[in-house]
Amino acid sequence: DRHGGKPNRAIDNSTVTYWEGTSCSYSNTHDNVGWWEVDLNKTYTIDHIMIYSRSDRDQNWLNGAKVLVGNQVCQELSNMEKNLMKGHKIDCGGRKLVGKKIRIEKHQQFIVLCE
């Protein structure tokens, strides 16, 4: 949790997308991979995921990050600098994936996630 951006900030039900709103998480990196993960505590069928990235700066940091449901790649993120206040609907290419964990990871980059 770099700069006080604890991981649970990204699942606090707040879609505030600027840092001072204290709703954004900021990951460390491990083995040159920045990542954020949530354990849903049971298996779900996932047909979409809503992601809110930071709007006050570094809006493109999530571009190129992979969203995984379980161990399956849902989608690689792009154009994250658009529609910042409305969030981004990640639909896994129309597939329904089954998993207990959702993970966002990017090589050699921190993950900044606001919901």
mmCIF file of N, CA and C in Angstrom:
data_model
loop_
_atom_site.group_PDB
_atom_site.id
_atom_site.type_symbol
_atom_site.label_atom_id
_atom_site.label_comp_id
_atom_site.label_asym_id
_atom_site.label_seq_id
_atom_site.Cartn_x
_atom_site.Cartn_y
_atom_site.Cartn_z
ATOM 1 N N ASP A 1 0.845 -1.185 0.000
ATOM 2 C CA ASP A 1 0.000 0.000 0.000
ATOM 3 C C ASP A 1 0.888 1.244 0.000
ATOM 4 N N ARG A 2 1.333 1.586 -1.117
ATOM 5 C CA ARG A 2 2.234 2.703 -1.343
ATOM 6 C C ARG A 2 1.496 4.023 -1.122
ATOM 7 N N HIS A 3 2.141 4.987 -0.529
ATOM 8 C CA HIS A 3 1.583 6.328 -0.295
ATOM 9 C C HIS A 3 0.260 6.292 0.475
ATOM 10 N N GLY A 4 0.053 5.265 1.274
ATOM 11 C CA GLY A 4 -1.175 5.162 2.050
ATOM 12 C C GLY A 4 -2.369 4.658 1.259
ATOM 13 N N GLY A 5 -2.148 4.221 0.023
ATOM 14 C CA GLY A 5 -3.237 3.740 -0.826
ATOM 15 C C GLY A 5 -3.544 2.280 -0.577
ATOM 16 N N LYS A 6 -4.131 1.992 0.555
ATOM 17 C CA LYS A 6 -4.392 0.620 0.976
ATOM 18 C C LYS A 6 -5.280 -0.112 -0.040
ATOM 19 N N PRO A 7 -5.074 -1.418 -0.217
ATOM 20 C CA PRO A 7 -5.811 -2.182 -1.220
ATOM 21 C C PRO A 7 -7.330 -2.118 -1.070
ATOM 22 N N ASN A 8 -7.813 -2.060 0.172
ATOM 23 C CA ASN A 8 -9.261 -2.066 0.374
ATOM 24 C C ASN A 8 -9.939 -0.776 -0.090
ATOM 25 N N ARG A 9 -9.170 0.248 -0.385
ATOM 26 C CA ARG A 9 -9.768 1.472 -0.927
ATOM 27 C C ARG A 9 -10.448 1.211 -2.268
ATOM 28 N N ALA A 10 -9.975 0.215 -3.007
ATOM 29 C CA ALA A 10 -10.523 -0.065 -4.335
ATOM 30 C C ALA A 10 -11.823 -0.855 -4.287
ATOM 31 N N ILE A 11 -12.258 -1.231 -3.092
ATOM 32 C CA ILE A 11 -13.538 -1.946 -2.948
ATOM 33 C C ILE A 11 -14.357 -1.333 -1.820
ATOM 34 N N ASP A 12 -14.325 -0.009 -1.738
ATOM 35 C CA ASP A 12 -15.017 0.691 -0.653
ATOM 36 C C ASP A 12 -16.375 1.255 -1.065
ATOM 37 N N ASN A 13 -16.873 0.876 -2.241
ATOM 38 C CA ASN A 13 -18.153 1.351 -2.785
ATOM 39 C C ASN A 13 -18.172 2.834 -3.103
ATOM 40 N N SER A 14 -17.013 3.442 -3.190
ATOM 41 C CA SER A 14 -16.915 4.847 -3.571
ATOM 42 C C SER A 14 -16.242 4.939 -4.930
ATOM 43 N N THR A 15 -16.856 5.656 -5.850
ATOM 44 C CA THR A 15 -16.280 5.810 -7.184
ATOM 45 C C THR A 15 -15.563 7.152 -7.331
ATOM 46 N N VAL A 16 -15.151 7.737 -6.224
ATOM 47 C CA VAL A 16 -14.347 8.957 -6.267
ATOM 48 C C VAL A 16 -13.025 8.601 -6.931
ATOM 49 N N THR A 17 -12.617 9.370 -7.954
ATOM 50 C CA THR A 17 -11.464 8.988 -8.763
ATOM 51 C C THR A 17 -10.280 9.946 -8.641
ATOM 52 N N TYR A 18 -10.229 10.744 -7.611
ATOM 53 C CA TYR A 18 -9.064 11.593 -7.391
ATOM 54 C C TYR A 18 -8.427 11.195 -6.054
ATOM 55 N N TRP A 19 -7.108 11.332 -5.978
ATOM 56 C CA TRP A 19 -6.344 10.805 -4.845
ATOM 57 C C TRP A 19 -6.805 11.364 -3.505
ATOM 58 N N GLU A 20 -7.044 12.647 -3.434
ATOM 59 C CA GLU A 20 -7.421 13.262 -2.154
ATOM 60 C C GLU A 20 -8.770 12.766 -1.643
ATOM 61 N N GLY A 21 -9.538 12.112 -2.483
ATOM 62 C CA GLY A 21 -10.817 11.547 -2.059
ATOM 63 C C GLY A 21 -10.669 10.283 -1.236
ATOM 64 N N THR A 22 -9.449 9.827 -1.027
ATOM 65 C CA THR A 22 -9.082 8.660 -0.219
ATOM 66 C C THR A 22 -9.832 7.382 -0.606
ATOM 67 N N SER A 23 -10.137 7.241 -1.891
ATOM 68 C CA SER A 23 -10.796 6.027 -2.365
ATOM 69 C C SER A 23 -9.944 5.246 -3.357
ATOM 70 N N CYS A 24 -8.728 5.698 -3.621
ATOM 71 C CA CYS A 24 -7.860 5.021 -4.589
ATOM 72 C C CYS A 24 -6.780 4.211 -3.880
ATOM 73 N N SER A 25 -6.521 3.031 -4.411
ATOM 74 C CA SER A 25 -5.426 2.205 -3.893
ATOM 75 C C SER A 25 -4.210 2.393 -4.788
ATOM 76 N N TYR A 26 -3.046 2.069 -4.248
ATOM 77 C CA TYR A 26 -1.786 2.241 -4.966
ATOM 78 C C TYR A 26 -0.923 1.059 -4.583
ATOM 79 N N SER A 27 -0.653 0.176 -5.526
ATOM 80 C CA SER A 27 0.051 -1.064 -5.200
ATOM 81 C C SER A 27 1.547 -0.882 -5.119
ATOM 82 N N ASN A 28 2.187 -1.820 -4.472
ATOM 83 C CA ASN A 28 3.624 -2.002 -4.590
ATOM 84 C C ASN A 28 3.850 -2.910 -5.795
ATOM 85 N N THR A 29 5.089 -3.221 -6.090
ATOM 86 C CA THR A 29 5.365 -4.231 -7.106
ATOM 87 C C THR A 29 6.083 -5.385 -6.436
ATOM 88 N N HIS A 30 5.885 -6.563 -6.959
ATOM 89 C CA HIS A 30 6.559 -7.759 -6.469
ATOM 90 C C HIS A 30 7.113 -8.477 -7.691
ATOM 91 N N ASP A 31 8.417 -8.701 -7.718
ATOM 92 C CA ASP A 31 9.076 -9.314 -8.879
ATOM 93 C C ASP A 31 8.767 -8.554 -10.162
ATOM 94 N N ASN A 32 8.797 -7.230 -10.084
ATOM 95 C CA ASN A 32 8.549 -6.339 -11.221
ATOM 96 C C ASN A 32 7.122 -6.406 -11.767
ATOM 97 N N VAL A 33 6.189 -6.880 -10.985
ATOM 98 C CA VAL A 33 4.784 -6.899 -11.402
ATOM 99 C C VAL A 33 3.971 -6.137 -10.365
ATOM 100 N N GLY A 34 3.260 -5.102 -10.827
ATOM 101 C CA GLY A 34 2.302 -4.425 -9.955
ATOM 102 C C GLY A 34 0.994 -5.183 -10.041
ATOM 103 N N TRP A 35 0.341 -5.373 -8.911
ATOM 104 C CA TRP A 35 -0.914 -6.115 -8.953
ATOM 105 C C TRP A 35 -1.830 -5.715 -7.804
ATOM 106 N N TRP A 36 -3.101 -5.946 -8.039
ATOM 107 C CA TRP A 36 -4.154 -5.765 -7.044
ATOM 108 C C TRP A 36 -5.078 -6.954 -7.209
ATOM 109 N N GLU A 37 -5.559 -7.503 -6.096
ATOM 110 C CA GLU A 37 -6.397 -8.694 -6.164
ATOM 111 C C GLU A 37 -7.467 -8.644 -5.090
ATOM 112 N N VAL A 38 -8.638 -9.155 -5.437
ATOM 113 C CA VAL A 38 -9.710 -9.297 -4.456
ATOM 114 C C VAL A 38 -10.174 -10.758 -4.460
ATOM 115 N N ASP A 39 -10.365 -11.303 -3.267
ATOM 116 C CA ASP A 39 -10.890 -12.654 -3.098
ATOM 117 C C ASP A 39 -12.377 -12.502 -2.775
ATOM 118 N N LEU A 40 -13.232 -13.053 -3.624
ATOM 119 C CA LEU A 40 -14.685 -12.918 -3.464
ATOM 120 C C LEU A 40 -15.265 -13.907 -2.462
ATOM 121 N N ASN A 41 -14.441 -14.764 -1.902
ATOM 122 C CA ASN A 41 -14.793 -15.747 -0.867
ATOM 123 C C ASN A 41 -15.639 -16.912 -1.353
ATOM 124 N N LYS A 42 -16.156 -16.855 -2.553
ATOM 125 C CA LYS A 42 -16.809 -18.013 -3.169
ATOM 126 C C LYS A 42 -16.745 -17.822 -4.679
ATOM 127 N N THR A 43 -17.018 -18.854 -5.422
ATOM 128 C CA THR A 43 -16.916 -18.822 -6.874
ATOM 129 C C THR A 43 -18.155 -18.165 -7.480
ATOM 130 N N TYR A 44 -17.905 -17.279 -8.435
ATOM 131 C CA TYR A 44 -18.976 -16.582 -9.155
ATOM 132 C C TYR A 44 -18.755 -16.714 -10.664
ATOM 133 N N THR A 45 -19.832 -16.602 -11.425
ATOM 134 C CA THR A 45 -19.745 -16.434 -12.866
ATOM 135 C C THR A 45 -19.718 -14.938 -13.119
ATOM 136 N N ILE A 46 -18.667 -14.463 -13.782
ATOM 137 C CA ILE A 46 -18.444 -13.035 -14.000
ATOM 138 C C ILE A 46 -18.670 -12.718 -15.474
ATOM 139 N N ASP A 47 -19.595 -11.809 -15.763
ATOM 140 C CA ASP A 47 -19.792 -11.405 -17.163
ATOM 141 C C ASP A 47 -19.288 -9.991 -17.431
ATOM 142 N N HIS A 48 -19.017 -9.230 -16.376
ATOM 143 C CA HIS A 48 -18.374 -7.921 -16.548
ATOM 144 C C HIS A 48 -17.811 -7.451 -15.206
ATOM 145 N N ILE A 49 -16.883 -6.516 -15.306
ATOM 146 C CA ILE A 49 -16.256 -5.908 -14.132
ATOM 147 C C ILE A 49 -16.203 -4.413 -14.393
ATOM 148 N N MET A 50 -16.580 -3.605 -13.427
ATOM 149 C CA MET A 50 -16.464 -2.152 -13.548
ATOM 150 C C MET A 50 -15.175 -1.704 -12.871
ATOM 151 N N ILE A 51 -14.390 -0.900 -13.589
ATOM 152 C CA ILE A 51 -13.122 -0.398 -13.068
ATOM 153 C C ILE A 51 -13.110 1.118 -13.161
ATOM 154 N N TYR A 52 -12.725 1.748 -12.059
ATOM 155 C CA TYR A 52 -12.551 3.197 -12.023
ATOM 156 C C TYR A 52 -11.078 3.478 -11.769
ATOM 157 N N SER A 53 -10.468 4.201 -12.699
ATOM 158 C CA SER A 53 -9.067 4.568 -12.519
ATOM 159 C C SER A 53 -8.967 6.018 -12.062
ATOM 160 N N ARG A 54 -7.790 6.416 -11.739
ATOM 161 C CA ARG A 54 -7.559 7.766 -11.211
ATOM 162 C C ARG A 54 -7.824 8.829 -12.273
ATOM 163 N N SER A 55 -8.504 9.907 -11.908
ATOM 164 C CA SER A 55 -8.859 10.949 -12.875
ATOM 165 C C SER A 55 -8.006 12.206 -12.759
ATOM 166 N N ASP A 56 -7.319 12.395 -11.641
ATOM 167 C CA ASP A 56 -6.586 13.650 -11.444
ATOM 168 C C ASP A 56 -5.173 13.610 -12.017
ATOM 169 N N ARG A 57 -4.635 12.438 -12.306
ATOM 170 C CA ARG A 57 -3.339 12.293 -12.975
ATOM 171 C C ARG A 57 -3.090 10.817 -13.263
ATOM 172 N N ASP A 58 -2.120 10.554 -14.103
ATOM 173 C CA ASP A 58 -1.703 9.179 -14.404
ATOM 174 C C ASP A 58 -2.856 8.319 -14.918
ATOM 175 N N GLN A 59 -3.754 8.936 -15.677
ATOM 176 C CA GLN A 59 -4.951 8.235 -16.143
ATOM 177 C C GLN A 59 -4.640 7.030 -17.027
ATOM 178 N N ASN A 60 -3.513 7.024 -17.679
ATOM 179 C CA ASN A 60 -3.204 5.917 -18.587
ATOM 180 C C ASN A 60 -2.380 4.810 -17.931
ATOM 181 N N TRP A 61 -2.120 4.876 -16.643
ATOM 182 C CA TRP A 61 -1.288 3.874 -15.976
ATOM 183 C C TRP A 61 -1.843 2.461 -16.106
ATOM 184 N N LEU A 62 -3.143 2.305 -16.188
ATOM 185 C CA LEU A 62 -3.712 0.962 -16.283
ATOM 186 C C LEU A 62 -3.713 0.413 -17.709
ATOM 187 N N ASN A 63 -3.408 1.253 -18.704
ATOM 188 C CA ASN A 63 -3.341 0.750 -20.077
ATOM 189 C C ASN A 63 -2.299 -0.361 -20.150
ATOM 190 N N GLY A 64 -2.669 -1.478 -20.749
ATOM 191 C CA GLY A 64 -1.771 -2.620 -20.863
ATOM 192 C C GLY A 64 -1.862 -3.598 -19.706
ATOM 193 N N ALA A 65 -2.568 -3.235 -18.649
ATOM 194 C CA ALA A 65 -2.739 -4.161 -17.519
ATOM 195 C C ALA A 65 -3.704 -5.274 -17.917
ATOM 196 N N LYS A 66 -3.511 -6.436 -17.329
ATOM 197 C CA LYS A 66 -4.391 -7.569 -17.593
ATOM 198 C C LYS A 66 -5.351 -7.744 -16.428
ATOM 199 N N VAL A 67 -6.613 -8.001 -16.759
ATOM 200 C CA VAL A 67 -7.630 -8.319 -15.761
ATOM 201 C C VAL A 67 -7.859 -9.821 -15.836
ATOM 202 N N LEU A 68 -7.699 -10.489 -14.695
ATOM 203 C CA LEU A 68 -7.880 -11.935 -14.645
ATOM 204 C C LEU A 68 -9.038 -12.292 -13.723
ATOM 205 N N VAL A 69 -9.804 -13.282 -14.122
ATOM 206 C CA VAL A 69 -10.828 -13.890 -13.279
ATOM 207 C C VAL A 69 -10.321 -15.298 -13.023
ATOM 208 N N GLY A 70 -10.005 -15.583 -11.770
ATOM 209 C CA GLY A 70 -9.301 -16.827 -11.469
ATOM 210 C C GLY A 70 -7.958 -16.773 -12.176
ATOM 211 N N ASN A 71 -7.647 -17.777 -12.957
ATOM 212 C CA ASN A 71 -6.392 -17.759 -13.707
ATOM 213 C C ASN A 71 -6.618 -17.504 -15.200
ATOM 214 N N GLN A 72 -7.808 -17.033 -15.560
ATOM 215 C CA GLN A 72 -8.155 -16.766 -16.947
ATOM 216 C C GLN A 72 -8.065 -15.269 -17.243
ATOM 217 N N VAL A 73 -7.405 -14.916 -18.340
ATOM 218 C CA VAL A 73 -7.330 -13.510 -18.721
ATOM 219 C C VAL A 73 -8.692 -13.088 -19.254
ATOM 220 N N CYS A 74 -9.251 -12.090 -18.630
ATOM 221 C CA CYS A 74 -10.526 -11.522 -19.059
ATOM 222 C C CYS A 74 -10.284 -10.539 -20.195
ATOM 223 N N GLN A 75 -9.385 -9.588 -19.964
ATOM 224 C CA GLN A 75 -9.147 -8.545 -20.955
ATOM 225 C C GLN A 75 -7.882 -7.784 -20.611
ATOM 226 N N GLU A 76 -7.210 -7.263 -21.625
ATOM 227 C CA GLU A 76 -6.118 -6.317 -21.424
ATOM 228 C C GLU A 76 -6.708 -4.922 -21.543
ATOM 229 N N LEU A 77 -6.372 -4.064 -20.600
ATOM 230 C CA LEU A 77 -6.973 -2.731 -20.547
ATOM 231 C C LEU A 77 -6.345 -1.784 -21.552
ATOM 232 N N SER A 78 -7.186 -0.917 -22.116
ATOM 233 C CA SER A 78 -6.728 0.130 -23.027
ATOM 234 C C SER A 78 -7.691 1.307 -22.935
ATOM 235 N N ASN A 79 -7.252 2.451 -23.381
ATOM 236 C CA ASN A 79 -8.076 3.673 -23.395
ATOM 237 C C ASN A 79 -8.623 4.033 -22.022
ATOM 238 N N MET A 80 -7.863 3.763 -20.978
ATOM 239 C CA MET A 80 -8.337 4.033 -19.623
ATOM 240 C C MET A 80 -8.420 5.523 -19.325
ATOM 241 N N GLU A 81 -7.830 6.360 -20.166
ATOM 242 C CA GLU A 81 -7.897 7.806 -19.948
ATOM 243 C C GLU A 81 -9.227 8.393 -20.409
ATOM 244 N N LYS A 82 -10.115 7.593 -20.993
ATOM 245 C CA LYS A 82 -11.423 8.060 -21.458
ATOM 246 C C LYS A 82 -12.503 7.684 -20.454
ATOM 247 N N ASN A 83 -13.556 8.469 -20.384
ATOM 248 C CA ASN A 83 -14.720 8.182 -19.531
ATOM 249 C C ASN A 83 -14.354 7.930 -18.075
ATOM 250 N N LEU A 84 -13.446 8.715 -17.560
ATOM 251 C CA LEU A 84 -12.928 8.463 -16.213
ATOM 252 C C LEU A 84 -13.995 8.519 -15.130
ATOM 253 N N MET A 85 -14.914 9.431 -15.226
ATOM 254 C CA MET A 85 -15.901 9.581 -14.164
ATOM 255 C C MET A 85 -16.986 8.498 -14.229
ATOM 256 N N LYS A 86 -17.208 7.919 -15.399
ATOM 257 C CA LYS A 86 -18.233 6.889 -15.553
ATOM 258 C C LYS A 86 -17.692 5.489 -15.329
ATOM 259 N N GLY A 87 -16.386 5.347 -15.292
ATOM 260 C CA GLY A 87 -15.778 4.037 -15.123
ATOM 261 C C GLY A 87 -15.686 3.288 -16.439
ATOM 262 N N HIS A 88 -15.115 2.120 -16.363
ATOM 263 C CA HIS A 88 -14.887 1.296 -17.540
ATOM 264 C C HIS A 88 -15.516 -0.070 -17.312
ATOM 265 N N LYS A 89 -16.396 -0.443 -18.229
ATOM 266 C CA LYS A 89 -17.010 -1.766 -18.138
ATOM 267 C C LYS A 89 -16.141 -2.748 -18.907
ATOM 268 N N ILE A 90 -15.592 -3.702 -18.207
ATOM 269 C CA ILE A 90 -14.745 -4.733 -18.778
ATOM 270 C C ILE A 90 -15.624 -5.966 -18.952
ATOM 271 N N ASP A 91 -15.866 -6.353 -20.213
ATOM 272 C CA ASP A 91 -16.844 -7.427 -20.453
ATOM 273 C C ASP A 91 -16.226 -8.768 -20.857
ATOM 274 N N CYS A 92 -14.934 -8.895 -20.740
ATOM 275 C CA CYS A 92 -14.234 -10.152 -21.023
ATOM 276 C C CYS A 92 -14.532 -10.669 -22.427
ATOM 277 N N GLY A 93 -14.733 -9.754 -23.361
ATOM 278 C CA GLY A 93 -14.983 -10.154 -24.743
ATOM 279 C C GLY A 93 -16.281 -10.914 -24.923
ATOM 280 N N GLY A 94 -17.250 -10.665 -24.054
ATOM 281 C CA GLY A 94 -18.537 -11.343 -24.143
ATOM 282 C C GLY A 94 -18.558 -12.714 -23.484
ATOM 283 N N ARG A 95 -17.434 -13.143 -22.937
ATOM 284 C CA ARG A 95 -17.381 -14.450 -22.268
ATOM 285 C C ARG A 95 -17.852 -14.336 -20.828
ATOM 286 N N LYS A 96 -18.327 -15.425 -20.292
ATOM 287 C CA LYS A 96 -18.640 -15.523 -18.871
ATOM 288 C C LYS A 96 -17.561 -16.395 -18.251
ATOM 289 N N LEU A 97 -16.819 -15.806 -17.329
ATOM 290 C CA LEU A 97 -15.723 -16.521 -16.690
ATOM 291 C C LEU A 97 -16.112 -16.874 -15.259
ATOM 292 N N VAL A 98 -15.602 -17.979 -14.784
ATOM 293 C CA VAL A 98 -15.901 -18.454 -13.437
ATOM 294 C C VAL A 98 -14.643 -18.334 -12.594
ATOM 295 N N GLY A 99 -14.788 -17.714 -11.428
ATOM 296 C CA GLY A 99 -13.640 -17.584 -10.541
ATOM 297 C C GLY A 99 -14.008 -17.053 -9.181
ATOM 298 N N LYS A 100 -13.063 -17.172 -8.285
ATOM 299 C CA LYS A 100 -13.209 -16.714 -6.908
ATOM 300 C C LYS A 100 -12.400 -15.439 -6.673
ATOM 301 N N LYS A 101 -11.404 -15.201 -7.539
ATOM 302 C CA LYS A 101 -10.546 -14.029 -7.386
ATOM 303 C C LYS A 101 -10.521 -13.218 -8.667
ATOM 304 N N ILE A 102 -10.418 -11.906 -8.492
ATOM 305 C CA ILE A 102 -10.215 -10.985 -9.601
ATOM 306 C C ILE A 102 -8.885 -10.295 -9.349
ATOM 307 N N ARG A 103 -8.056 -10.271 -10.370
ATOM 308 C CA ARG A 103 -6.705 -9.717 -10.236
ATOM 309 C C ARG A 103 -6.434 -8.787 -11.408
ATOM 310 N N ILE A 104 -5.783 -7.687 -11.110
ATOM 311 C CA ILE A 104 -5.315 -6.755 -12.141
ATOM 312 C C ILE A 104 -3.810 -6.678 -11.972
ATOM 313 N N GLU A 105 -3.075 -6.911 -13.074
ATOM 314 C CA GLU A 105 -1.624 -6.916 -12.975
ATOM 315 C C GLU A 105 -1.000 -6.273 -14.206
ATOM 316 N N LYS A 106 0.168 -5.688 -13.975
ATOM 317 C CA LYS A 106 0.910 -5.071 -15.066
ATOM 318 C C LYS A 106 2.393 -5.170 -14.754
ATOM 319 N N HIS A 107 3.156 -5.598 -15.738
ATOM 320 C CA HIS A 107 4.602 -5.728 -15.558
ATOM 321 C C HIS A 107 5.254 -4.358 -15.458
ATOM 322 N N GLN A 108 6.165 -4.237 -14.507
ATOM 323 C CA GLN A 108 6.981 -3.046 -14.291
ATOM 324 C C GLN A 108 6.166 -1.784 -14.113
ATOM 325 N N GLN A 109 5.025 -1.886 -13.453
ATOM 326 C CA GLN A 109 4.179 -0.710 -13.247
ATOM 327 C C GLN A 109 3.332 -0.899 -11.984
ATOM 328 N N PHE A 110 3.167 0.159 -11.251
ATOM 329 C CA PHE A 110 2.252 0.141 -10.107
ATOM 330 C C PHE A 110 0.825 0.094 -10.623
ATOM 331 N N ILE A 111 -0.070 -0.396 -9.798
ATOM 332 C CA ILE A 111 -1.507 -0.403 -10.119
ATOM 333 C C ILE A 111 -2.157 0.648 -9.239
ATOM 334 N N VAL A 112 -2.824 1.607 -9.864
ATOM 335 C CA VAL A 112 -3.599 2.622 -9.159
ATOM 336 C C VAL A 112 -5.048 2.390 -9.553
ATOM 337 N N LEU A 113 -5.889 2.074 -8.578
ATOM 338 C CA LEU A 113 -7.258 1.662 -8.829
ATOM 339 C C LEU A 113 -8.176 2.363 -7.834
ATOM 340 N N CYS A 114 -9.282 2.922 -8.327
ATOM 341 C CA CYS A 114 -10.173 3.683 -7.453
ATOM 342 C C CYS A 114 -11.502 2.979 -7.180
ATOM 343 N N GLU A 115 -11.812 1.931 -7.864
ATOM 344 C CA GLU A 115 -12.976 1.088 -7.582
ATOM 345 C C GLU A 115 -13.025 0.012 -8.632
#
